[in-house]
Amino acid sequence: MRKAAAAPPSETSQRVGETLSVTSPVRPRALVVGFVGIVVLCVIVSAGELIAKNIQIGMMQLAPALVGVLFVLVAGNQLLGWLLPRWKLTPAELAVAFVLMIPAPMITSRGLMERWLPLLVGVNYYAPGNRWDVLFFPHIPAQLVPWDPAKGARQDVAVWFYERLPGGVALPWAQWLVPLLVWLILILAVYAAFFCMTVILRKHWVEGEKLSFPLVQLPLEMMLQPQTFLRNKLMWAGFVFSFGLFLVNGLHQWIPTVPEVPLMIQLNPFFTERPWNQVSYWAIWISPAAIGFFYLMPTDLLFSFWFFYLLGKVQEAMAGAYSENIPFEHATFGAHVAYQGAGAFFMLAILTLYSARHHLRHVWRRAIGAVPPDEAEKREMFSYRVAVWGLVVSLLVILLWARYFGMTWQVALFHFGVYLFVQAIIMARCTAEGGLLITEGCFTPMDIYTFGERQMLGARQLTLLSFLDGMHTRDLRGMLLTGLLDAQKVTEQARLRARRVLWLLVGGVLFAILVALVIQMWLPYKYGAMNLYSYVYSGASIQFFRENAPFMGTVPTHREYPNGPLFTLIGALVCALLSYFRWRISGFPLHPLGYAMAPSWGIVVFWFSMLVAWLIKLPIVHYGGMRTFRLLRPFFLGLIFGEFLAACMWSLIAWFWQLPTPTFPWP
């Protein structure tokens, strides 16, 4: 693949050397601030997503909660500098606290906790009436769940989770202990693989392809140039517009006479005639923060995202003119469009690794000792030898775990191979190059392995996959790999020692798991999961049991998606063709990443914000040049900052007073 066209460098990147000319010292107080921030983030994310239900404040790749906490930290630090100068944190210390906090909202939200805990009890609670106790329970290993698969449905540990604890009954930690520890083996092995992949990929993406990492530009601006950032009038203009919008919409929830600004318009009701009534879910979501982020995105990639999304809708309409579109369970598009996206994912992963082949060869030679380590390798979190063999060991632990609980070697290798080396890499690429706020795919590995003939896997494997798909491969929001790569970018810009940052990140991950686990175990047993966010507890937690139930019997089933292989191949070929044109034709406007991501939920939500950002940015760059682009940049950072801080404020209101809150445009 051709090197990515980097977005215009931020003023922060250009001036960072003026702020931190050498590797910066860090005092222990920065660690204290970071760990306290983790606790605050776990509380805010749980409040916004589970109690308020309509503020998804942690599942994005740069969580609004993280930006809000960082603002309070930066503003408080400036005030501290006036009152007690010796206690003021340096920019490097702010960066340390920020790096510590990066994993927390991801782990608290879709990245782990909101999928992990409900998954282990949902199948037991919802089993009556659908024969899941007959279909699945005999194949569920007792070590994986906090209830006894031999004792039937609706056991106390599950009922209390969904309907709250009876008075005087203690939270049943003893029943949860073994399954939590068993699952932690798999979770930590996957996270270890992500750490190793971060070290292997970082140099090529940061120094070779010079990807811009748009998501960290706002935090870097706040940390490394706080006075410049806080005194910029354009930034505050963007902030007032964005924050004021959600203040008004929030007041509307309390005082109906206050007008509400609609931020979502569903388009399907406007298209009632064939073939347009065959188009799947289609809506306009308006997010000032998303427009702000996409202003920083390379123009060709920005165009490609919304263009290929609309092209997918045209494909659905064309197919709908002749037949009924076959819906696809794992994308909000018809199956023929979703499978094109899957094929593009595979091809793009292959091309991404191929473009890094020289670097990967260099890494391999270091790993086997053919070439001694050099000075540049010391800028990584750990050596290439540790990264390569650590990745091998992590993958081996993952496969052994899956094999022990009933997967065949080939299914386990395909499932986790696709998750780690296709889905995870493309999601990381989306944030590093494109700044996508929501990383989401349009398929699971088994969609490709079986093309709908799931019965070939057998009842035992389908049961385990009902857990694993719910844990990892379906909802890719909050994926830790993207956060680790962003943390490495912050490390570079803030002149921190990468080897020390490794232990910060490891500590931040482990502490976030502990804090989020305690909070999200307490919440459902206190309030009842039925009274919390339904998507987490009654949707995603049982999705794959519901999908796989028809295939658990002995009666042969037909292929659900007979043209799946054809459209997967078409998607791969189109992606390869787009990559070839970008390599051969200078300025070719269509990006293969836009084609691959078009059927994904992130584009479904943000396509209109992308279109608006493109319509704003194109004339600015064309007529005003890069000088005007940089001049207006603080306004768009203010849009991000205002919306995200408003989300934090309303989440805390929901936590402490259980009052209604406005809906934020990140479903």
Coordinates of N, CA and C in Angstrom, one line a residue, residues 416-617:
F416 N -9.5 -16.6 16.5 CA -8.7 -15.6 17.1 C -7.7 -15.0 16.2
G417 N -7.3 -15.8 15.1 CA -6.4 -15.2 14.1 C -7.1 -14.0 13.4
V418 N -8.4 -14.2 13.0 CA -9.1 -13.1 12.4 C -9.3 -11.9 13.4
Y419 N -9.6 -12.3 14.6 CA -9.9 -11.2 15.6 C -8.6 -10.4 15.8
L420 N -7.5 -11.0 16.0 CA -6.2 -10.3 16.3 C -5.6 -9.6 15.1
F421 N -5.6 -10.4 13.9 CA -4.7 -9.9 12.8 C -5.5 -9.4 11.6
V422 N -6.8 -9.4 11.7 CA -7.7 -8.7 10.7 C -8.5 -7.6 11.4
Q423 N -9.4 -8.0 12.2 CA -10.3 -7.0 12.8 C -9.5 -6.0 13.7
A424 N -8.6 -6.5 14.6 CA -7.9 -5.5 15.5 C -7.0 -4.6 14.7
I425 N -6.3 -5.1 13.7 CA -5.4 -4.3 12.9 C -6.1 -3.2 12.1
I426 N -7.3 -3.6 11.5 CA -8.0 -2.6 10.7 C -8.7 -1.6 11.7
M427 N -9.1 -2.0 12.8 CA -9.7 -1.0 13.8 C -8.6 -0.1 14.2
A428 N -7.4 -0.6 14.5 CA -6.3 0.3 14.9 C -5.9 1.2 13.8
R429 N -6.0 0.7 12.6 CA -5.6 1.6 11.4 C -6.7 2.7 11.3
C430 N -7.9 2.4 11.5 CA -9.0 3.4 11.4 C -8.8 4.6 12.4
T431 N -8.3 4.3 13.5 CA -8.1 5.4 14.5 C -6.7 6.1 14.2
A432 N -5.7 5.3 13.9 CA -4.4 5.9 13.7 C -4.3 6.8 12.5
E433 N -5.0 6.4 11.4 CA -5.0 7.2 10.1 C -6.2 8.0 10.0
G434 N -7.4 7.5 10.4 CA -8.6 8.2 10.1 C -9.3 8.9 11.3
G435 N -8.8 8.6 12.5 CA -9.4 9.2 13.7 C -10.9 8.8 13.9
L436 N -11.3 7.6 13.5 CA -12.6 7.2 13.7 C -12.9 7.0 15.2
L437 N -14.0 7.6 15.6 CA -14.4 7.6 17.1 C -15.0 6.2 17.5
I438 N -15.7 5.6 16.5 CA -16.3 4.3 16.8 C -15.6 3.2 15.9
T439 N -15.0 2.2 16.5 CA -14.4 1.1 15.8 C -15.4 0.0 15.8
E440 N -15.9 -0.4 14.7 CA -16.9 -1.5 14.7 C -16.8 -2.2 13.4
G441 N -16.9 -3.5 13.4 CA -16.9 -4.2 12.1 C -18.2 -4.5 11.6
C442 N -18.3 -5.4 10.6 CA -19.6 -5.8 10.0 C -19.7 -7.3 9.8
F443 N -18.8 -8.1 10.6 CA -18.9 -9.5 10.5 C -18.2 -10.1 11.7
T444 N -18.4 -11.4 11.9 CA -17.6 -12.2 12.9 C -16.8 -13.2 12.1
P445 N -15.7 -13.7 12.7 CA -14.9 -14.7 12.0 C -15.7 -15.9 11.5
M446 N -16.7 -16.3 12.3 CA -17.5 -17.5 11.9 C -18.5 -17.2 10.7
D447 N -18.7 -15.9 10.5 CA -19.5 -15.5 9.3 C -18.7 -15.9 8.0
I448 N -17.4 -15.9 8.1 CA -16.6 -16.2 6.9 C -16.3 -17.7 7.0
Y449 N -16.1 -18.3 8.1 CA -15.7 -19.7 8.2 C -16.9 -20.6 7.8
T450 N -18.1 -20.2 8.1 CA -19.3 -21.1 7.8 C -20.2 -20.5 6.7
F451 N -20.1 -19.2 6.4 CA -21.0 -18.5 5.5 C -22.5 -18.9 5.8
G452 N -22.8 -19.0 7.0 CA -24.2 -19.3 7.4 C -24.4 -20.7 7.9
E453 N -23.6 -21.7 7.4 CA -23.8 -23.1 7.8 C -23.2 -23.4 9.2
R454 N -23.8 -22.8 10.2 CA -23.2 -22.8 11.5 C -23.3 -24.2 12.1
Q455 N -24.2 -25.0 11.6 CA -24.4 -26.4 12.2 C -23.1 -27.2 12.0
M456 N -22.3 -26.9 11.1 CA -21.1 -27.7 10.8 C -20.1 -27.6 12.1
L457 N -20.3 -26.6 12.9 CA -19.4 -26.4 14.0 C -19.8 -27.4 15.2
G458 N -21.0 -27.8 15.3 CA -21.4 -28.7 16.4 C -21.8 -27.9 17.6
A459 N -22.6 -28.6 18.4 CA -23.3 -27.9 19.5 C -22.3 -27.4 20.6
R460 N -21.2 -28.1 20.8 CA -20.3 -27.7 21.9 C -19.5 -26.4 21.4
Q461 N -19.1 -26.4 20.2 CA -18.4 -25.2 19.7 C -19.3 -24.0 19.5
L462 N -20.5 -24.2 19.1 CA -21.4 -23.1 19.0 C -21.7 -22.5 20.3
T463 N -21.8 -23.3 21.4 CA -22.0 -22.8 22.7 C -20.9 -21.9 23.2
L464 N -19.6 -22.4 23.0 CA -18.5 -21.6 23.4 C -18.4 -20.4 22.5
L465 N -18.7 -20.5 21.2 CA -18.6 -19.3 20.4 C -19.7 -18.3 20.7
S466 N -20.8 -18.7 21.3 CA -21.8 -17.8 21.8 C -21.3 -16.9 22.8
F467 N -20.4 -17.4 23.7 CA -19.7 -16.6 24.6 C -18.6 -15.7 24.0
L468 N -17.8 -16.4 23.2 CA -16.6 -15.7 22.6 C -16.9 -14.6 21.6
D469 N -17.9 -14.8 20.8 CA -18.3 -13.8 19.9 C -18.9 -12.6 20.6
G470 N -19.7 -12.9 21.7 CA -20.2 -11.8 22.5 C -19.1 -11.0 23.2
M471 N -18.0 -11.7 23.6 CA -16.9 -11.1 24.3 C -16.0 -10.2 23.4
H472 N -15.7 -10.7 22.2 CA -14.6 -10.1 21.4 C -15.0 -9.6 20.0
T473 N -15.6 -10.5 19.2 CA -15.6 -10.2 17.8 C -16.8 -9.4 17.2
R474 N -17.9 -9.3 18.0 CA -19.0 -8.7 17.4 C -19.0 -7.2 17.6
D475 N -18.9 -6.7 18.8 CA -18.9 -5.3 19.1 C -17.4 -4.9 19.4
L476 N -16.8 -4.2 18.4 CA -15.4 -3.9 18.5 C -15.1 -2.6 19.1
R477 N -16.1 -1.9 19.6 CA -15.9 -0.6 20.2 C -15.1 -0.7 21.5
G478 N -14.2 0.3 21.8 CA -13.4 0.2 23.0 C -12.3 -0.8 22.9
M479 N -11.8 -1.1 21.7 CA -10.7 -2.1 21.6 C -9.4 -1.5 22.1
L480 N -8.8 -2.3 23.0 CA -7.6 -1.7 23.7 C -6.4 -1.5 22.8
L481 N -6.3 -2.2 21.7 CA -5.1 -2.0 20.9 C -5.0 -0.6 20.4
T482 N -6.2 0.0 20.0 CA -6.1 1.4 19.5 C -5.7 2.4 20.6
G483 N -6.1 2.1 21.9 CA -5.7 2.9 23.0 C -4.2 2.8 23.3
L484 N -3.7 1.6 23.1 CA -2.2 1.4 23.4 C -1.4 2.2 22.3
L485 N -1.9 2.2 21.1 CA -1.1 2.9 20.0 C -1.2 4.4 20.2
D486 N -2.4 4.9 20.6 CA -2.5 6.3 20.9 C -1.6 6.7 22.1
A487 N -1.5 5.8 23.1 CA -0.7 6.1 24.3 C 0.8 6.2 23.8
Q488 N 1.2 5.3 22.9 CA 2.6 5.4 22.4 C 2.8 6.7 21.6
K489 N 1.8 7.2 20.9 CA 2.0 8.5 20.3 C 2.1 9.6 21.3
V490 N 1.3 9.6 22.4 CA 1.5 10.6 23.4 C 2.8 10.5 24.1
T491 N 3.3 9.3 24.3 CA 4.6 9.0 24.8 C 5.7 9.7 24.0
E492 N 5.6 9.6 22.7 CA 6.6 10.2 21.8 C 6.5 11.7 21.9
Q493 N 5.3 12.3 21.8 CA 5.2 13.7 21.8 C 5.5 14.4 23.1
A494 N 5.3 13.6 24.2 CA 5.6 14.2 25.6 C 7.0 13.9 26.0
R495 N 7.8 13.2 25.2 CA 9.1 12.9 25.6 C 9.2 12.0 26.8
L496 N 8.3 11.1 26.9 CA 8.4 10.1 28.1 C 9.2 8.9 27.7
R497 N 9.7 8.2 28.7 CA 10.5 7.0 28.5 C 9.5 5.9 28.2
A498 N 9.6 5.2 27.0 CA 8.7 4.2 26.7 C 8.7 3.0 27.6
R499 N 9.9 2.7 28.1 CA 10.0 1.5 29.0 C 9.2 1.7 30.3
R500 N 9.2 3.0 30.8 CA 8.4 3.3 32.0 C 6.9 3.4 31.7
V501 N 6.6 3.8 30.5 CA 5.2 3.9 30.1 C 4.6 2.5 30.0
L502 N 5.4 1.5 29.7 CA 4.9 0.2 29.7 C 4.2 -0.2 31.0
W503 N 5.0 0.1 32.1 CA 4.5 -0.3 33.4 C 3.3 0.6 33.8
L504 N 3.3 1.8 33.3 CA 2.1 2.7 33.6 C 0.9 2.1 33.0
L505 N 1.0 1.6 31.7 CA -0.1 1.1 31.0 C -0.6 -0.2 31.6
V506 N 0.4 -1.1 31.9 CA 0.0 -2.4 32.6 C -0.7 -2.1 33.9
G507 N -0.2 -1.2 34.7 CA -0.8 -0.9 36.0 C -2.2 -0.2 35.7
G508 N -2.3 0.6 34.7 CA -3.6 1.2 34.4 C -4.6 0.2 34.0
V509 N -4.2 -0.7 33.2 CA -5.1 -1.8 32.7 C -5.6 -2.6 33.9
L510 N -4.7 -3.1 34.7 CA -5.1 -4.0 35.8 C -6.0 -3.3 36.8
F511 N -5.6 -2.0 37.2 CA -6.4 -1.3 38.1 C -7.8 -0.9 37.6
A512 N -7.8 -0.6 36.3 CA -9.1 -0.3 35.7 C -10.0 -1.6 35.7
I513 N -9.5 -2.7 35.4 CA -10.2 -4.0 35.5 C -10.8 -4.2 36.9
L514 N -10.0 -4.0 37.9 CA -10.4 -4.2 39.3 C -11.5 -3.2 39.6
V515 N -11.3 -1.9 39.4 CA -12.3 -0.9 39.8 C -13.6 -1.1 39.0
A516 N -13.5 -1.2 37.7 CA -14.7 -1.4 36.9 C -15.5 -2.7 37.2
L517 N -14.7 -3.7 37.6 CA -15.4 -5.0 38.0 C -16.2 -4.8 39.2
V518 N -15.7 -4.1 40.2 CA -16.4 -3.9 41.5 C -17.6 -3.0 41.2
I519 N -17.5 -1.9 40.4 CA -18.6 -1.0 40.2 C -19.7 -1.8 39.4
Q520 N -19.3 -2.5 38.4 CA -20.3 -3.1 37.5 C -20.8 -4.4 38.0
M521 N -20.2 -4.9 39.0 CA -20.9 -6.0 39.8 C -21.9 -5.5 40.8
W522 N -21.5 -4.4 41.4 CA -22.4 -3.8 42.4 C -23.7 -3.2 41.8
L523 N -23.6 -2.5 40.7 CA -24.7 -1.8 40.1 C -25.9 -2.7 39.8
P524 N -25.7 -3.8 39.0 CA -26.9 -4.6 38.8 C -27.5 -5.3 40.0
Y525 N -26.6 -5.7 40.9 CA -27.1 -6.4 42.1 C -27.8 -5.4 43.0
K526 N -27.4 -4.1 42.9 CA -28.1 -3.0 43.7 C -29.4 -2.6 43.1
Y527 N -29.4 -2.3 41.8 CA -30.5 -1.7 41.1 C -31.3 -2.7 40.2
G528 N -30.7 -3.8 39.9 CA -31.3 -4.7 38.9 C -30.9 -4.4 37.5
A529 N -30.3 -5.3 36.8 CA -29.9 -5.0 35.4 C -31.1 -4.7 34.5
M530 N -32.3 -5.2 34.9 CA -33.5 -4.9 34.1 C -33.8 -3.4 34.1
N531 N -33.3 -2.7 35.1 CA -33.5 -1.2 35.2 C -32.3 -0.4 34.7
L532 N -31.3 -1.1 34.1 CA -30.2 -0.4 33.6 C -30.2 -0.5 32.0
Y533 N -29.1 -0.2 31.4 CA -29.1 -0.1 29.9 C -29.4 -1.4 29.2
S534 N -30.5 -1.5 28.5 CA -31.0 -2.8 28.0 C -30.1 -3.4 26.9
Y535 N -29.4 -2.6 26.1 CA -28.5 -3.1 25.1 C -27.5 -4.0 25.7
V536 N -26.9 -3.6 26.9 CA -25.9 -4.3 27.5 C -26.4 -5.6 28.1
Y537 N -27.5 -5.5 28.9 CA -27.9 -6.6 29.7 C -29.0 -7.5 29.0
S538 N -29.7 -7.0 28.1 CA -30.8 -7.8 27.4 C -30.6 -8.0 25.9
G539 N -29.6 -7.4 25.4 CA -29.3 -7.4 23.9 C -28.0 -8.2 23.6
A540 N -26.9 -7.5 23.8 CA -25.6 -8.0 23.4 C -25.3 -9.3 24.2
S541 N -25.8 -9.4 25.5 CA -25.4 -10.5 26.3 C -26.0 -11.8 25.9
I542 N -27.0 -11.8 25.1 CA -27.7 -13.0 24.7 C -27.8 -13.1 23.2
Q543 N -27.2 -12.2 22.5 CA -27.4 -12.1 21.0 C -27.0 -13.4 20.3
F544 N -25.8 -14.0 20.7 CA -25.3 -15.1 19.9 C -26.0 -16.4 20.4
F545 N -26.5 -16.5 21.6 CA -27.3 -17.6 22.0 C -28.6 -17.6 21.2
R546 N -29.2 -16.5 21.0 CA -30.4 -16.4 20.2 C -30.1 -16.8 18.7
E547 N -29.0 -16.3 18.2 CA -28.7 -16.6 16.8 C -28.3 -18.0 16.6
N548 N -27.6 -18.6 17.5 CA -27.1 -20.0 17.3 C -28.1 -21.1 17.7
A549 N -29.2 -20.7 18.5 CA -30.1 -21.7 18.9 C -30.7 -22.6 17.8
P550 N -31.1 -22.0 16.6 CA -31.7 -22.8 15.6 C -30.7 -23.8 15.0
F551 N -29.4 -23.7 15.2 CA -28.4 -24.6 14.6 C -27.9 -25.6 15.6
M552 N -28.5 -25.7 16.8 CA -28.1 -26.6 17.8 C -28.7 -28.0 17.7
G553 N -29.6 -28.2 16.8 CA -30.2 -29.5 16.6 C -29.5 -30.4 15.6
T554 N -30.1 -31.6 15.3 CA -29.5 -32.5 14.4 C -30.1 -32.4 13.0
V555 N -31.2 -31.6 12.9 CA -31.8 -31.5 11.5 C -30.9 -30.6 10.7
P556 N -30.5 -31.1 9.5 CA -29.7 -30.3 8.6 C -30.3 -29.0 8.2
T557 N -29.5 -27.9 8.1 CA -30.0 -26.6 7.8 C -29.4 -26.2 6.5
H558 N -30.1 -25.2 5.8 CA -29.6 -24.7 4.6 C -28.7 -23.5 4.8
R559 N -27.9 -23.2 3.8 CA -27.0 -22.0 3.9 C -27.8 -20.8 3.9
E560 N -27.5 -19.9 4.9 CA -28.2 -18.7 5.1 C -27.8 -17.7 4.0
Y561 N -26.6 -17.6 3.6 CA -26.1 -16.6 2.7 C -25.4 -17.3 1.5
P562 N -26.1 -17.8 0.6 CA -25.5 -18.6 -0.5 C -24.5 -17.8 -1.4
N563 N -24.7 -16.5 -1.4 CA -23.8 -15.7 -2.2 C -22.7 -15.0 -1.4
G564 N -22.6 -15.4 -0.1 CA -21.6 -14.9 0.7 C -20.2 -15.0 0.2
P565 N -19.8 -16.2 -0.2 CA -18.4 -16.3 -0.8 C -18.1 -15.4 -2.0
L566 N -19.2 -15.2 -2.9 CA -19.0 -14.4 -4.0 C -18.8 -12.9 -3.6
F567 N -19.6 -12.4 -2.7 CA -19.5 -11.0 -2.4 C -18.3 -10.7 -1.5
T568 N -17.8 -11.7 -0.8 CA -16.6 -11.6 0.0 C -15.4 -11.4 -1.0
L569 N -15.4 -12.2 -2.0 CA -14.4 -12.1 -3.1 C -14.5 -10.8 -3.8
I570 N -15.7 -10.4 -4.1 CA -15.8 -9.0 -4.8 C -15.3 -7.9 -3.9
G571 N -15.6 -8.0 -2.6 CA -15.0 -7.0 -1.7 C -13.5 -7.0 -1.6
A572 N -12.9 -8.2 -1.6 CA -11.5 -8.2 -1.6 C -10.9 -7.7 -2.9
L573 N -11.5 -8.0 -4.0 CA -10.9 -7.5 -5.3 C -11.1 -6.0 -5.4
V574 N -12.2 -5.5 -5.0 CA -12.4 -4.0 -5.1 C -11.4 -3.3 -4.2
C575 N -11.2 -3.8 -3.0 CA -10.2 -3.2 -2.1 C -8.8 -3.3 -2.7
A576 N -8.4 -4.4 -3.3 CA -7.1 -4.5 -3.9 C -7.0 -3.5 -5.1
L577 N -8.1 -3.3 -5.9 CA -8.1 -2.4 -7.0 C -8.0 -1.0 -6.5
L578 N -8.7 -0.6 -5.5 CA -8.6 0.7 -5.0 C -7.1 1.0 -4.5
S579 N -6.6 0.0 -3.8 CA -5.2 0.2 -3.3 C -4.2 0.4 -4.5
Y580 N -4.4 -0.4 -5.5 CA -3.5 -0.3 -6.7 C -3.7 1.1 -7.4
F581 N -4.9 1.6 -7.5 CA -5.1 2.9 -8.1 C -4.4 4.0 -7.2
R582 N -4.5 3.9 -5.9 CA -3.9 4.9 -5.0 C -2.4 4.8 -5.2
W583 N -1.8 3.7 -5.4 CA -0.4 3.5 -5.6 C 0.1 4.1 -6.9
R584 N -0.8 3.9 -8.0 CA -0.4 4.3 -9.3 C -0.8 5.7 -9.7
I585 N -1.9 6.2 -9.1 CA -2.4 7.5 -9.6 C -2.3 8.5 -8.4
S586 N -1.5 9.5 -8.6 CA -1.3 10.5 -7.6 C -2.7 11.3 -7.4
G587 N -3.1 11.4 -6.2 CA -4.3 12.2 -5.9 C -5.6 11.4 -6.1
F588 N -5.5 10.1 -6.3 CA -6.7 9.3 -6.4 C -7.6 9.4 -5.2
P589 N -8.9 9.8 -5.4 CA -9.7 10.3 -4.2 C -10.3 9.2 -3.4
L590 N -10.3 7.9 -3.8 CA -11.0 6.9 -3.1 C -10.1 6.0 -2.3
H591 N -10.3 5.9 -1.0 CA -9.5 5.2 -0.1 C -10.1 3.8 0.2
P592 N -9.3 2.7 0.2 CA -9.8 1.4 0.5 C -10.4 1.2 1.9
L593 N -9.8 2.0 2.8 CA -10.3 1.9 4.2 C -11.8 2.4 4.3
G594 N -12.1 3.4 3.5 CA -13.5 3.9 3.4 C -14.4 2.8 2.9
Y595 N -14.0 2.1 1.9 CA -14.8 1.0 1.3 C -15.0 -0.1 2.3
A596 N -13.9 -0.5 3.0 CA -14.0 -1.6 4.0 C -14.9 -1.2 5.2
M597 N -14.9 0.0 5.6 CA -15.6 0.4 6.8 C -17.0 0.9 6.5
A598 N -17.4 1.0 5.2 CA -18.7 1.6 4.9 C -19.9 0.8 5.6
P599 N -19.9 -0.5 5.7 CA -21.1 -1.2 6.3 C -21.0 -1.2 7.8
S600 N -20.0 -0.6 8.4 CA -19.8 -0.7 9.9 C -20.7 0.3 10.6
W601 N -20.9 0.1 11.9 CA -21.8 0.9 12.7 C -21.2 2.3 12.8
G602 N -19.9 2.5 12.9 CA -19.3 3.8 13.1 C -19.7 4.7 11.9
I603 N -19.7 4.2 10.7 CA -20.0 5.0 9.5 C -21.6 5.2 9.4
V604 N -22.3 4.2 9.8 CA -23.8 4.4 9.9 C -24.2 5.6 10.8
V605 N -23.5 5.7 11.9 CA -23.7 6.8 12.8 C -23.2 8.1 12.3
F606 N -22.0 8.1 11.8 CA -21.2 9.4 11.5 C -21.1 9.8 10.1
W607 N -21.8 9.1 9.2 CA -21.6 9.4 7.8 C -22.0 10.9 7.5
F608 N -23.1 11.3 8.1 CA -23.6 12.7 7.8 C -22.6 13.7 8.4
S609 N -22.1 13.5 9.6 CA -21.1 14.4 10.2 C -19.8 14.4 9.3
M610 N -19.5 13.3 8.7 CA -18.4 13.2 7.8 C -18.6 14.1 6.6
L611 N -19.8 14.0 6.0 CA -20.2 14.8 4.9 C -20.1 16.3 5.2
V612 N -20.7 16.7 6.4 CA -20.6 18.1 6.8 C -19.2 18.5 6.9
A613 N -18.3 17.7 7.6 CA -16.9 18.1 7.8 C -16.2 18.2 6.5
W614 N -16.5 17.4 5.5 CA -15.9 17.4 4.2 C -16.3 18.7 3.5
L615 N -17.6 19.0 3.5 CA -18.1 20.2 2.9 C -17.5 21.5 3.5
I616 N -17.2 21.5 4.8 CA -16.6 22.6 5.4 C -15.1 22.7 5.1
K617 N -14.4 21.5 5.2 CA -12.9 21.5 5.0 C -12.5 21.8 3.6

